[in-house]
Coordinates of C-alpha atoms in Angstrom, one line a residue:
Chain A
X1 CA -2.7 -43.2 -60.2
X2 CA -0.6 -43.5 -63.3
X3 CA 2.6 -45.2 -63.1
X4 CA 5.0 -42.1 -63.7
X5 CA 3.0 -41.2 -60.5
X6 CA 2.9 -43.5 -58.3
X7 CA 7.1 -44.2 -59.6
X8 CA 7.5 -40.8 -58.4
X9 CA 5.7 -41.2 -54.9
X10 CA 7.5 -44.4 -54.4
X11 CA 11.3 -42.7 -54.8
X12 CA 10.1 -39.3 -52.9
X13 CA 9.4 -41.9 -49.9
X14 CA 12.9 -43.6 -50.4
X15 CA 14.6 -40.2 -50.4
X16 CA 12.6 -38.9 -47.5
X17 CA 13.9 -42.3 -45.0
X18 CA 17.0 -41.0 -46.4
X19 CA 17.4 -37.7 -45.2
X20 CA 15.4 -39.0 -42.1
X21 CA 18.3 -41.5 -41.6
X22 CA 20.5 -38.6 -42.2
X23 CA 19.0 -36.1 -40.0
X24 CA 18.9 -39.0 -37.1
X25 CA 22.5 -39.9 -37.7
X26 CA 23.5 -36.0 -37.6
X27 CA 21.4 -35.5 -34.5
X28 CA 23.2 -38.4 -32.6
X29 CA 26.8 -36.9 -33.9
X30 CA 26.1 -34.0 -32.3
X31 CA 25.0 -35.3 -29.2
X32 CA 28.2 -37.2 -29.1
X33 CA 30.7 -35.2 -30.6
X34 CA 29.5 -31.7 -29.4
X35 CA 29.6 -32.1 -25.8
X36 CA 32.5 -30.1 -24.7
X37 CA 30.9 -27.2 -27.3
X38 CA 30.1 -26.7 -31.0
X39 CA 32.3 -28.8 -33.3
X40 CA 32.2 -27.2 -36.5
X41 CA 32.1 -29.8 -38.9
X42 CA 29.0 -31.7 -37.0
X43 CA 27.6 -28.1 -37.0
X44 CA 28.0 -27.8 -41.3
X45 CA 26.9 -31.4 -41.9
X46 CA 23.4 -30.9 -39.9
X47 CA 23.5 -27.7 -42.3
X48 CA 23.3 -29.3 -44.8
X49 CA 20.8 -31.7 -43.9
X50 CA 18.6 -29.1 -43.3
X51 CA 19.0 -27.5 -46.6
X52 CA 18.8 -30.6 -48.6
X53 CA 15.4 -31.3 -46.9
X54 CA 14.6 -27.6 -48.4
X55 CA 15.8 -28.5 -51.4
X56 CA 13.9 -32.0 -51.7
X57 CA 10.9 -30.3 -51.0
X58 CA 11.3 -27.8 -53.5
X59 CA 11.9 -30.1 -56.5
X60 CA 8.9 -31.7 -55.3
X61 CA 6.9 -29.1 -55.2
X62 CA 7.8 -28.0 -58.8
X63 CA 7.1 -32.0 -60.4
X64 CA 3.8 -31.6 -58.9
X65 CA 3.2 -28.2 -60.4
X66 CA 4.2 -30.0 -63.4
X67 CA 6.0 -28.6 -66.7
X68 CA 5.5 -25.0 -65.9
X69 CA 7.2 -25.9 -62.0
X70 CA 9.8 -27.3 -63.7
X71 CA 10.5 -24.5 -66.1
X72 CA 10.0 -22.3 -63.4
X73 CA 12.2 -23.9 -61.0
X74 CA 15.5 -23.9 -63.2
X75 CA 14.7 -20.4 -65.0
X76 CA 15.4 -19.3 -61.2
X77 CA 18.7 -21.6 -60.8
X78 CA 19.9 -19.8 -63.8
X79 CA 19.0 -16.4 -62.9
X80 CA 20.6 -17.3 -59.5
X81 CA 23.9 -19.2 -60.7
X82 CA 24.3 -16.1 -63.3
X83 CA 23.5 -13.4 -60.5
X84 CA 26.3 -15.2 -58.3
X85 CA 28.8 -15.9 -61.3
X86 CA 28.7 -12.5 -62.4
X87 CA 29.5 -10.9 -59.0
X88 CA 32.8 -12.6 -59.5
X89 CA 33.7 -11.5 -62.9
X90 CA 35.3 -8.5 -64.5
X91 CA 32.9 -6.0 -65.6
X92 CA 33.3 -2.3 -66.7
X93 CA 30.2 0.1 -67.5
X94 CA 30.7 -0.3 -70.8
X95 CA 29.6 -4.1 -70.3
X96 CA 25.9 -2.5 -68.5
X97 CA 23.4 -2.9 -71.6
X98 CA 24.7 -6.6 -72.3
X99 CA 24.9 -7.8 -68.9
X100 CA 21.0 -6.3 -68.7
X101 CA 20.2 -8.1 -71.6
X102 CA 21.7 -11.3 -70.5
X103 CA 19.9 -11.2 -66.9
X104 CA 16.3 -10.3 -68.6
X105 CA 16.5 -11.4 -72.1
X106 CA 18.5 -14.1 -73.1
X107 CA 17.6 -16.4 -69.7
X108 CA 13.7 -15.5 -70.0
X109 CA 14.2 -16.7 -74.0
X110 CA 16.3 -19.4 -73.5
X111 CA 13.2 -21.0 -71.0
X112 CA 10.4 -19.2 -73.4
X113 CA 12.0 -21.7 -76.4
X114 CA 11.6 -24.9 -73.9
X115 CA 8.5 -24.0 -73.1
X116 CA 7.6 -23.8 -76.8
X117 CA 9.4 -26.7 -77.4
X118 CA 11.8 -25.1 -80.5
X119 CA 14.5 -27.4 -79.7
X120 CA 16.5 -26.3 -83.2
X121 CA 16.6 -22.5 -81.6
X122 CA 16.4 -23.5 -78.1
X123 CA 20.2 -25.2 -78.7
X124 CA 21.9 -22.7 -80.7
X125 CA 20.3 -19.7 -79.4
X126 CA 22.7 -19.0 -76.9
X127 CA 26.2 -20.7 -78.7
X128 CA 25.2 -18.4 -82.1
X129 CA 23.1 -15.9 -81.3
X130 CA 23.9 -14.5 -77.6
X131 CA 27.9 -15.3 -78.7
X132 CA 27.7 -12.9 -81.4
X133 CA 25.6 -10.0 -79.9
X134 CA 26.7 -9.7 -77.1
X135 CA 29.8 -8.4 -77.8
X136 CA 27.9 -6.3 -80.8
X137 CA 26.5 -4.7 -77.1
X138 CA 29.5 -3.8 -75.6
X139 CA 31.6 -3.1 -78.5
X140 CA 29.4 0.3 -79.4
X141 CA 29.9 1.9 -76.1
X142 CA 33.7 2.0 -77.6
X143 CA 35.8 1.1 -74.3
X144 CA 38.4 -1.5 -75.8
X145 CA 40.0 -2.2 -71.7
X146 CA 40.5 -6.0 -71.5
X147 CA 37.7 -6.6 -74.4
X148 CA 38.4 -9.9 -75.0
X149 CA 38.6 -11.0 -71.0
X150 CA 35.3 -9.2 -70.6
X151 CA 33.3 -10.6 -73.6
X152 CA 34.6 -14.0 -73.0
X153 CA 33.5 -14.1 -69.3
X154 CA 29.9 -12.9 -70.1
X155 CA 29.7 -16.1 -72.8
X156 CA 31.4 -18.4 -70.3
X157 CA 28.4 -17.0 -67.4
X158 CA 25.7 -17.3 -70.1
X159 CA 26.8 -21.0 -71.0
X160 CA 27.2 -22.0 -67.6
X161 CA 24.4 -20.7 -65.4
X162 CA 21.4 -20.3 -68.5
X163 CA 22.7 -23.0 -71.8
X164 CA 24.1 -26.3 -69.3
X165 CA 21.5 -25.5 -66.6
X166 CA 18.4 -25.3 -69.0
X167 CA 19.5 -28.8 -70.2
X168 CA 17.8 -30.2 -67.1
X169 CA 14.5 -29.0 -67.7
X170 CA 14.8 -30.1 -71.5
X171 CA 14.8 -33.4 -70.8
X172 CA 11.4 -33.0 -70.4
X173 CA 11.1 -32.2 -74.2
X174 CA 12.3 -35.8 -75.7
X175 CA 10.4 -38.1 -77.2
X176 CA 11.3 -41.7 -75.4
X177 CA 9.0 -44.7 -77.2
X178 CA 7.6 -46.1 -74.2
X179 CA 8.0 -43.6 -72.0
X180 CA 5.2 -41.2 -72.6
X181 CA 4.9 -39.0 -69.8
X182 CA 7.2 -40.0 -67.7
X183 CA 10.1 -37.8 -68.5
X184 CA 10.2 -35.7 -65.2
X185 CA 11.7 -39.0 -63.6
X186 CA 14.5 -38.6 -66.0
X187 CA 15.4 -35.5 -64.3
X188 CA 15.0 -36.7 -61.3
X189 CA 16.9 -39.7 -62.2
X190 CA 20.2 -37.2 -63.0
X191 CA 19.9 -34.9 -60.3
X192 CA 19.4 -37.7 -57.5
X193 CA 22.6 -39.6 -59.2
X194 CA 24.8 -36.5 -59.6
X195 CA 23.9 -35.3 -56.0
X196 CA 24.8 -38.6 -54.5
X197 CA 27.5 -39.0 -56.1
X198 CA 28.8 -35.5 -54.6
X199 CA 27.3 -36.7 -51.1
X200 CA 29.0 -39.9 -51.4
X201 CA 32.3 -38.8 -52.2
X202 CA 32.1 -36.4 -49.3
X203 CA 31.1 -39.6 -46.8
X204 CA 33.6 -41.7 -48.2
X205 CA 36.4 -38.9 -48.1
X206 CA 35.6 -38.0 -44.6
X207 CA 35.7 -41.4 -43.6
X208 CA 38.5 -43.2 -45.9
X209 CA 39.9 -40.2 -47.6
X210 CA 44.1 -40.2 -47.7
X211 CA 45.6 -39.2 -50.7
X212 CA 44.1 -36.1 -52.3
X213 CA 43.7 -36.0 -56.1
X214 CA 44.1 -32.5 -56.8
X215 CA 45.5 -30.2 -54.2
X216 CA 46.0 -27.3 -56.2
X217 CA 42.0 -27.0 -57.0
X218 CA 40.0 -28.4 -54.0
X219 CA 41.9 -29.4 -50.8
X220 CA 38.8 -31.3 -49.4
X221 CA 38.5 -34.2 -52.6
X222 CA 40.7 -37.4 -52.3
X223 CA 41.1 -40.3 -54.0
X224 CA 39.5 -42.4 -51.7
X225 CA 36.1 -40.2 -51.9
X226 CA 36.8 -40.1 -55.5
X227 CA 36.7 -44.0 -56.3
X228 CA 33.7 -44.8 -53.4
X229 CA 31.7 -42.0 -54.2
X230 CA 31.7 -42.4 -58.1
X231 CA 31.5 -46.6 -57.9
X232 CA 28.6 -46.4 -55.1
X233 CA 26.5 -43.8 -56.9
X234 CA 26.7 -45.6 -60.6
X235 CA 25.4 -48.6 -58.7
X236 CA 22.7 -47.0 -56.9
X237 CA 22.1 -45.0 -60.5
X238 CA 22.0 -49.0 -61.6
X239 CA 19.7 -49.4 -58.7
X240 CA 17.3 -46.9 -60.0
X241 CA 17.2 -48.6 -63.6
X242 CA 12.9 -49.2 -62.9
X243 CA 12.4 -45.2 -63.0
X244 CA 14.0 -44.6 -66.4
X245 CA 14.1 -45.8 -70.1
X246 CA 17.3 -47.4 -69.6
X247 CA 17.9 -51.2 -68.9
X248 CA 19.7 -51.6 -65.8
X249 CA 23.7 -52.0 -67.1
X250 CA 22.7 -48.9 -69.2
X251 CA 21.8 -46.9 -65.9
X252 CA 24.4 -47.8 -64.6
X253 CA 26.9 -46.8 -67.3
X254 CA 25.1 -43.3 -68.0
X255 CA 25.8 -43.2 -64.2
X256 CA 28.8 -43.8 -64.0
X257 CA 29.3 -40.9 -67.1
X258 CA 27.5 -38.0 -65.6
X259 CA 29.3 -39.1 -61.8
X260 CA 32.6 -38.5 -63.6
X261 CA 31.1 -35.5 -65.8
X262 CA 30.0 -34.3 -62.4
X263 CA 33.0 -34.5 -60.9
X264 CA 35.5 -32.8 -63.1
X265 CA 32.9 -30.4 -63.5
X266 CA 33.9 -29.2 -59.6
X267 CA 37.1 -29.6 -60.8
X268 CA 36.4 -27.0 -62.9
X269 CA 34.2 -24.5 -60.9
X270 CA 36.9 -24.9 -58.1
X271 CA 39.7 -23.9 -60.5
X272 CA 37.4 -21.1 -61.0
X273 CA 37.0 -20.1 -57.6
X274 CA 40.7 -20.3 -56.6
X275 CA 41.5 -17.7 -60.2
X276 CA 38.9 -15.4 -58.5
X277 CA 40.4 -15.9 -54.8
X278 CA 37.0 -16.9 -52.6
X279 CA 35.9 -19.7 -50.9
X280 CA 32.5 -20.1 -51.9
X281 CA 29.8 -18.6 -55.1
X282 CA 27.5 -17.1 -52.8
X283 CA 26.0 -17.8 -49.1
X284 CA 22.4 -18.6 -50.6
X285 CA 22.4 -22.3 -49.2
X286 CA 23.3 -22.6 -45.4
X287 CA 26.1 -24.8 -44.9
X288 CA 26.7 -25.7 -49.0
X289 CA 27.5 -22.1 -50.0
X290 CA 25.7 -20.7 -53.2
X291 CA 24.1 -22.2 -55.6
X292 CA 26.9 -23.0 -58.5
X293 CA 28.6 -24.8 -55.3
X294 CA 25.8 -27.3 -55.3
X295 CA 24.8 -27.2 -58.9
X296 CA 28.5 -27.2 -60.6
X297 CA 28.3 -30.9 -60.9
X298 CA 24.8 -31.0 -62.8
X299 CA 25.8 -28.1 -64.8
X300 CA 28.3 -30.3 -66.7
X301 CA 26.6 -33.3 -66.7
X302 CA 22.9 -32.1 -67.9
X303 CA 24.0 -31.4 -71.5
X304 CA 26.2 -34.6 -72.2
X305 CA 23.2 -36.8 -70.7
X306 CA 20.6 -34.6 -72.4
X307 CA 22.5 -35.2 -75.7
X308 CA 23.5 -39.2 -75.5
X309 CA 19.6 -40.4 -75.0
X310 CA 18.3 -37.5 -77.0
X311 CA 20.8 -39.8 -79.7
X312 CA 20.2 -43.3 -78.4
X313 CA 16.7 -43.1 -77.2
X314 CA 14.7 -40.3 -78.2
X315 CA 12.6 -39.8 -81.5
X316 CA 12.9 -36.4 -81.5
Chain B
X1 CA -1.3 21.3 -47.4
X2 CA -5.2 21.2 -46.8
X3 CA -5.4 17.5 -46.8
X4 CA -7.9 15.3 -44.7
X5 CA -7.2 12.8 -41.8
X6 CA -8.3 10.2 -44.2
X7 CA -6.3 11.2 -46.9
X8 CA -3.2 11.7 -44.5
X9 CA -4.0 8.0 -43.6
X10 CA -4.0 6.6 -47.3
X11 CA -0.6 8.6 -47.7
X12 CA 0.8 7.3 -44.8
X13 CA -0.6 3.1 -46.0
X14 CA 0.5 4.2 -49.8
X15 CA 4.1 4.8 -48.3
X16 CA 4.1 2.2 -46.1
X17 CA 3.8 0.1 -48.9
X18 CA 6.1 1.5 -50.9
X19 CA 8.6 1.4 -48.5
X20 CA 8.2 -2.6 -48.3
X21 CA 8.2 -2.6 -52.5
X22 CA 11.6 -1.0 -52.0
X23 CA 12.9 -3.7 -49.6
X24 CA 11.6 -6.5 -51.5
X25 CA 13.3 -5.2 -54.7
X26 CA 16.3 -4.2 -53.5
X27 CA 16.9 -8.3 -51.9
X28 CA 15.5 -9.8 -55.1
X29 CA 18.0 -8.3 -57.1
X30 CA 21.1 -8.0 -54.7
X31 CA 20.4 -10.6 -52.5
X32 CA 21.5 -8.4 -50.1
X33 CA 23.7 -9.8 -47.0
X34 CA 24.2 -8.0 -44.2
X35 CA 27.7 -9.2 -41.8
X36 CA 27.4 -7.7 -38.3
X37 CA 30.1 -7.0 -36.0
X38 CA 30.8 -9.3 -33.4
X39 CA 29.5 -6.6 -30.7
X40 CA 26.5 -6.4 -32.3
X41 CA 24.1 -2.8 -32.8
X42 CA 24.1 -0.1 -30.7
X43 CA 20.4 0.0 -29.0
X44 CA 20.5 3.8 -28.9
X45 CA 19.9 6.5 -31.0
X46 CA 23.2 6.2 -33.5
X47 CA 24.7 6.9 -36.5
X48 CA 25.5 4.5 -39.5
X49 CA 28.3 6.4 -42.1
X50 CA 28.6 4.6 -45.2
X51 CA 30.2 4.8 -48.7
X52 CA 28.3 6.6 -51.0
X53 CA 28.0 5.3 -54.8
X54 CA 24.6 5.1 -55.8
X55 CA 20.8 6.9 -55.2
X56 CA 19.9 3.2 -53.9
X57 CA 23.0 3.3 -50.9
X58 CA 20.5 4.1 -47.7
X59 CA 17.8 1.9 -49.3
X60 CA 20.4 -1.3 -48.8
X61 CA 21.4 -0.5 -45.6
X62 CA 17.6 -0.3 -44.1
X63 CA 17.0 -3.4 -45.8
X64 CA 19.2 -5.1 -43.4
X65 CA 19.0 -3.3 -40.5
X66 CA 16.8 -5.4 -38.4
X67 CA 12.9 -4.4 -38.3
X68 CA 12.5 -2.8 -35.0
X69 CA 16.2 -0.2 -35.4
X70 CA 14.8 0.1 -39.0
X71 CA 11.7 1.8 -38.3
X72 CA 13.1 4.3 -36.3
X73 CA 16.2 4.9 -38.9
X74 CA 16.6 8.4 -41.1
X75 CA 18.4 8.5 -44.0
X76 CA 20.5 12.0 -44.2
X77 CA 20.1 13.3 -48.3
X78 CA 20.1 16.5 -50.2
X79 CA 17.5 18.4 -50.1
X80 CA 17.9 19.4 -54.1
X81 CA 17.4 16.0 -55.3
X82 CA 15.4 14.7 -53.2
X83 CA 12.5 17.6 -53.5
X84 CA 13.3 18.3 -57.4
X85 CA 9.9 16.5 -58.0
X86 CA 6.8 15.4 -56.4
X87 CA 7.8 11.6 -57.1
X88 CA 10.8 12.3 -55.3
X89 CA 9.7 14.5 -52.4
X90 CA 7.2 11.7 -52.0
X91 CA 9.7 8.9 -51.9
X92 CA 12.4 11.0 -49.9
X93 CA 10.4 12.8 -47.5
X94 CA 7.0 10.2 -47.1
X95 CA 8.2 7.0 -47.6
X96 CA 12.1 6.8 -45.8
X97 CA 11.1 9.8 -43.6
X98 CA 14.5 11.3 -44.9
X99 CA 16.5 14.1 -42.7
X100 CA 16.5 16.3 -46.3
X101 CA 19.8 19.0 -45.5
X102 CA 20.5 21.7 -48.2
X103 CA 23.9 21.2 -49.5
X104 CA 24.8 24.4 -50.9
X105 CA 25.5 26.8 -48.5
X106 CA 25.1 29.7 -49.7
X107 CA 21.4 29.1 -50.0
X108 CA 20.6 27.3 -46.8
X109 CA 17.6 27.9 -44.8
X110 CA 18.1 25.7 -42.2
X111 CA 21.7 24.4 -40.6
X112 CA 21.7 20.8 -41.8
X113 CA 23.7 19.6 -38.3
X114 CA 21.1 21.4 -36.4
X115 CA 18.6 19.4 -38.5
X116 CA 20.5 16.1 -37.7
X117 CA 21.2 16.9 -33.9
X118 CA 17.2 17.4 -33.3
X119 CA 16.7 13.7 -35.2
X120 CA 18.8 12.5 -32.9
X121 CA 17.5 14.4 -29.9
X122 CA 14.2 12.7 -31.1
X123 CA 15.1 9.2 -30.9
X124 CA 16.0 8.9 -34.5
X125 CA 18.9 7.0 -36.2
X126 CA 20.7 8.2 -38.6
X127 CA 22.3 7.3 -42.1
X128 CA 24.7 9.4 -43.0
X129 CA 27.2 9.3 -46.1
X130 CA 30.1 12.0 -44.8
X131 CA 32.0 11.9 -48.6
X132 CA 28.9 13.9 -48.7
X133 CA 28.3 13.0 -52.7
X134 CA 28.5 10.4 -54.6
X135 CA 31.6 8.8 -55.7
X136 CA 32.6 8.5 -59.4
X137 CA 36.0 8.1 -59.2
X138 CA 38.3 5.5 -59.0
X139 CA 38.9 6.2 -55.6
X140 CA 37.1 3.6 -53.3
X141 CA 36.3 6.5 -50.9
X142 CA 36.2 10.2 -51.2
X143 CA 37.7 12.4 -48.3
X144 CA 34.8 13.1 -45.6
X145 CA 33.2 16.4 -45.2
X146 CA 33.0 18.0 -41.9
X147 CA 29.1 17.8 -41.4
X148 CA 30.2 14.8 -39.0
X149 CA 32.7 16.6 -36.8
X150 CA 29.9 18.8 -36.2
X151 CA 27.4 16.6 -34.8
X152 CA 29.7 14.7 -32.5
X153 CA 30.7 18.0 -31.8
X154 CA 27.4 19.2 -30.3
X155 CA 26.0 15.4 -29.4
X156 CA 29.8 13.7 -28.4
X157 CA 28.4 10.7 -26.4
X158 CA 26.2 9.6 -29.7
X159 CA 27.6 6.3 -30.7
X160 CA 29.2 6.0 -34.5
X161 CA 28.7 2.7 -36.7
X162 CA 31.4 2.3 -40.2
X163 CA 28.5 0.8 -42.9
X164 CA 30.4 -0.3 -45.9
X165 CA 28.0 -0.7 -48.9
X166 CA 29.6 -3.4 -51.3
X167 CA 29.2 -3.9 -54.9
X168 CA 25.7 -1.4 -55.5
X169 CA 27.7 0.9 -57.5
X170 CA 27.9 -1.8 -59.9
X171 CA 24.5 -2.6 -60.1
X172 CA 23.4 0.3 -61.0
X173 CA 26.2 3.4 -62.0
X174 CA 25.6 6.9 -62.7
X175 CA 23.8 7.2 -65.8
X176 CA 21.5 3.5 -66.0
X177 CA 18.0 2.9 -65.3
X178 CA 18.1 -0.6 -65.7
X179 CA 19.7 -2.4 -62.6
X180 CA 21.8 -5.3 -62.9
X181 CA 21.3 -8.3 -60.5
X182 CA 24.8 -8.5 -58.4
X183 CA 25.0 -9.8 -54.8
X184 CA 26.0 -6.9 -52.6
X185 CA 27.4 -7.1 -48.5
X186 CA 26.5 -4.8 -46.0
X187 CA 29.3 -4.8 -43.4
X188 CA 28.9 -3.2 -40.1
X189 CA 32.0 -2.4 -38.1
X190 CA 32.4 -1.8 -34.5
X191 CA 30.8 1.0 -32.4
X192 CA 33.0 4.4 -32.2
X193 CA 33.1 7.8 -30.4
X194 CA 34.8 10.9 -31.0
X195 CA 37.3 11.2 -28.3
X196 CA 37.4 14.1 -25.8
X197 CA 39.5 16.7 -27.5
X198 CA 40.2 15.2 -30.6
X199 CA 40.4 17.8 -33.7
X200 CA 38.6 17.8 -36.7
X201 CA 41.4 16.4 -38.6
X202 CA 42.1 13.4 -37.0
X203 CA 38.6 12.4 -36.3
X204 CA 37.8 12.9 -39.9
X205 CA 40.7 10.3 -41.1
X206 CA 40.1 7.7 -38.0
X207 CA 36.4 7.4 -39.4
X208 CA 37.5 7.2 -42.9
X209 CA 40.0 4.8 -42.0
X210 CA 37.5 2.4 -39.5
X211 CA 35.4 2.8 -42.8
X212 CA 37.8 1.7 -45.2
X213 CA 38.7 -1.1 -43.2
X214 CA 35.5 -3.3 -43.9
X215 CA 36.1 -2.8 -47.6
X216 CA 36.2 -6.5 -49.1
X217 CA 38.9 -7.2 -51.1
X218 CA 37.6 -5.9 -54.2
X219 CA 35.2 -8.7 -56.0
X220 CA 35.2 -9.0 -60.2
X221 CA 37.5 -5.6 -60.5
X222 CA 40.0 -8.0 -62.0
X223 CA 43.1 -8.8 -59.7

């Protein structure tokens, strides 16, 4: 077994006792808590449980398949996040050939230039060319309603759900001295910190959570949640300094800048929410909501961690 | 049409298939979700009235009807379009088993209600779209033809479900052949009868009105 391998076995193990430590402590909250009927909050967290052992499984699945698995994987997250992102947005008929061509041929291009490994395209291909033709699209159809409002959301969907999510999958492209081979723990490495560090901050703000830090976007985050979840994940993402390239103070401090990117990144997707006046993206994950409700916090991290050791660590 | 009891069988497996092709595209790109009322389905013969935008309404609505109503659920559609070519006779009549009425009347051959009433006398659900077109317009829901009024009419103890079709006008308007991946709701409402004596009038707005109210607040239209 090589040792990207056997690395990988080794933290799949360590997540599994996790979520059977989870599933164990959700089992007995339920037995306790539910007795005089359903509580609904016990009822959501053994939700998801059972989707994040789905979604465990599924990652897993796709590092074994390897590259293609991985490619594969996130080409459907975008396709997905975009299909759920655009159900909220305003659209007119006008807009039908360039939402098309964003949906089946800017996301199967964006992944088709990872693949091939053109990382000079693959990074403006979507900023230059999909920002200036798609509007070219809608534009000849002549209707000039709210042009600007419509055009812009298409390039804010595209950026989101295809350009920040196919920054996961590229780190699979860099070229770490050292490191040969081993790059699918990188990913692993940013999902596992980013989700935890949403996980956490739920524990801690369900258990220690007081003060909330921004009412007006997301009723449910406190400061309390905030401060435990972000500190406990960038040491557990210190923890976890053996999987990556990293020495284990800088784990810890890319940890602690994707936890923060992650976090404002809700921030964000929440504020988005609220404008558009629903609760949740989509209903595709049982108890978690659609997909850009679990993947908001990766989308804005994945490029700014992609980018700081593609600078600091990578050849290429 | 002369063919053999093998062939019939290969037609019958070709549609079959077909019909599950339909299905499977229709989730993969709405993701289709279906929200059921809280007294559940009618297990009689009944009748589902929807909103009517696009060709691909009925196809939406037997996605999500459960396997064992779905199989014995007709689709009500014009005759004109659905038998203008072999293709589409084929899907209409062979694959959704479609109650095909003749909509202009001074043509008919056959009463359409008579046509529904014996599907119904049969066993047979129906799916019926009473704006009796599809909708263009602005308007999020035409006035109802009177088709309806006649069937209750002749059958008044068959049970009536409001289907509201969200968002599929969308993925695909008048015009496009390329279909545009948007997540679309099925809402079923509550079970309803025409009551004794009623007139055609006020039966006609009560539906329309037990229909518009599952209508979603209107997603990505702006406000």
């Amino acid at each position: 077994m090589t040792a990207a391998s056997s690395d990988l076995v080794t933290l799949v193990l360590g997540i599994f006792g996790v979520l059977i430590v989870a599933s164990a402590v959700g089992c007995l909250l339920e037995r306790r808590l539910a007795t005089d009927g359903p509580n609904a909050a016990v009822e959501n967290l053994n939700a998801r449980i059972r989707a994040w052992w789905a979604m465990v499984i599924l990652i897993g699945l796709a590092f074994i398949a390897g590259r293609v698995g991985v490619l594969f994987l996130f080409a459907f997250c975008s396709f997905a996040a975009l299909r759920e992102f655009i159900t909220l947005i305003y659209t007119r008929r006008a807009d039908h050939w360039a939402l098309a061509s964003a949906f089946f041929l800017v996301l199967p291009i964006q992944y088709y230039l990872l693949w091939a490994e053109e990382y000079g395209i693959f990074s403006i291909f979507i900023p230059v060319y999909a920002f200036l033709l798609m509007p070219i699209v809608s534009v000849l159809r002549g209707d000039t309603e709210r042009f600007l409002l419509r055009v812009a959301e298409v390039q804010w969907a595209l950026m989101i759900c295809v350009f920040c999510v196919s920054h996961v999958p590229a780190l699979l492209t860099l070229d770490i001295p050292g490191y040969e081979g081993r790059n699918v723990l990188l990913i692993a490495f940013l999902v596992i910190v980013v989700q935890l560090s949403d996980v956490l901050q739920y524990v801690w703000g369900k258990l220690f959570g007081r003060t909330k830090i921004a009412p007006n976007l997301s009723p449910s985050k406190t400061v309390e949640g905030f401060v435990g979840g972000v500190a406990s994940a960038t040491l557990i993402g210190a923890a976890l300094w053996w999987i990556t390239p990293f020495t284990p103070v800088q784990a810890g401090l890319l940890s602690f800048i994707i936890t923060l990117m992650g976090f404002l990144g809700g921030l964000v997707m929440s504020a988005i929410k609220r404008d558009r006046g629903v609760k949740d993206w989509g209903q595709l994950i049982e108890g978690h909501g659609g997909l850009i409700d679990r993947l908001d916090s990766v989308v804005f991290s994945a490029p700014i961690f992609f980018h700081v050791v593609r600078y600091w660590w990578s050849l290429s | 049409m002369g063919l053999t009891g093998g062939e019939i069988r290969m037609k019958a497996l070709v549609a079959k298939v077909a019909a599950a092709a339909f299905v499977l595209f229709a989730r993969a790109i709405t993701a289709v979700r279906a929200i059921w009322p809280e007294e559940g389905l009618p297990a009689k013969p009944c009748v589902y009235f929807a909103n009517h935008s696009s060709h691909g309404d009925f196809v939406l609505v037997w996605a999500v009807l459960p396997p064992r109503l779905r199989h014995r659920t007709r689709p009500v559609a014009g005759a004109e379009y659905w038998l203008k070519s072999h293709t589409n006779a084929f899907i209409g009549r062979d694959v959704f088993n479609a109650v095909l009425i003749e909509r202009e009347r001074e043509k008919r051959t056959q009463d359409p209600v008579a046509l529904m009433v014996s599907a119904i006398d049969d066993g047979s659900s129906l799916i019926l779209f009473p704006e009796g077109t599809r909708n263009q317009t602005e308007e999020r829901l035409l006035p109802f033809k009177s088709g309806i009024f006649h069937l209750v009419d002749q059958r008044p103890e068959v049970d009536l479900v409001p289907v509201w079709i969200n968002n599929l006008n969308r993925v695909m308007p008048k015009g496009e052949i390329v279909p545009i991946p948007l997540i679309c709701t099925v809402t079923f409402g509550n079970t309803l009868r025409v009551a004794p004596g009623e007139d055609k009038e006020a039966f006609l707005e009560r539906m329309r009105a037990a229909l518009l109210a599952l209508a979603p607040k209107p997603a990505g239209s702006g406000e």
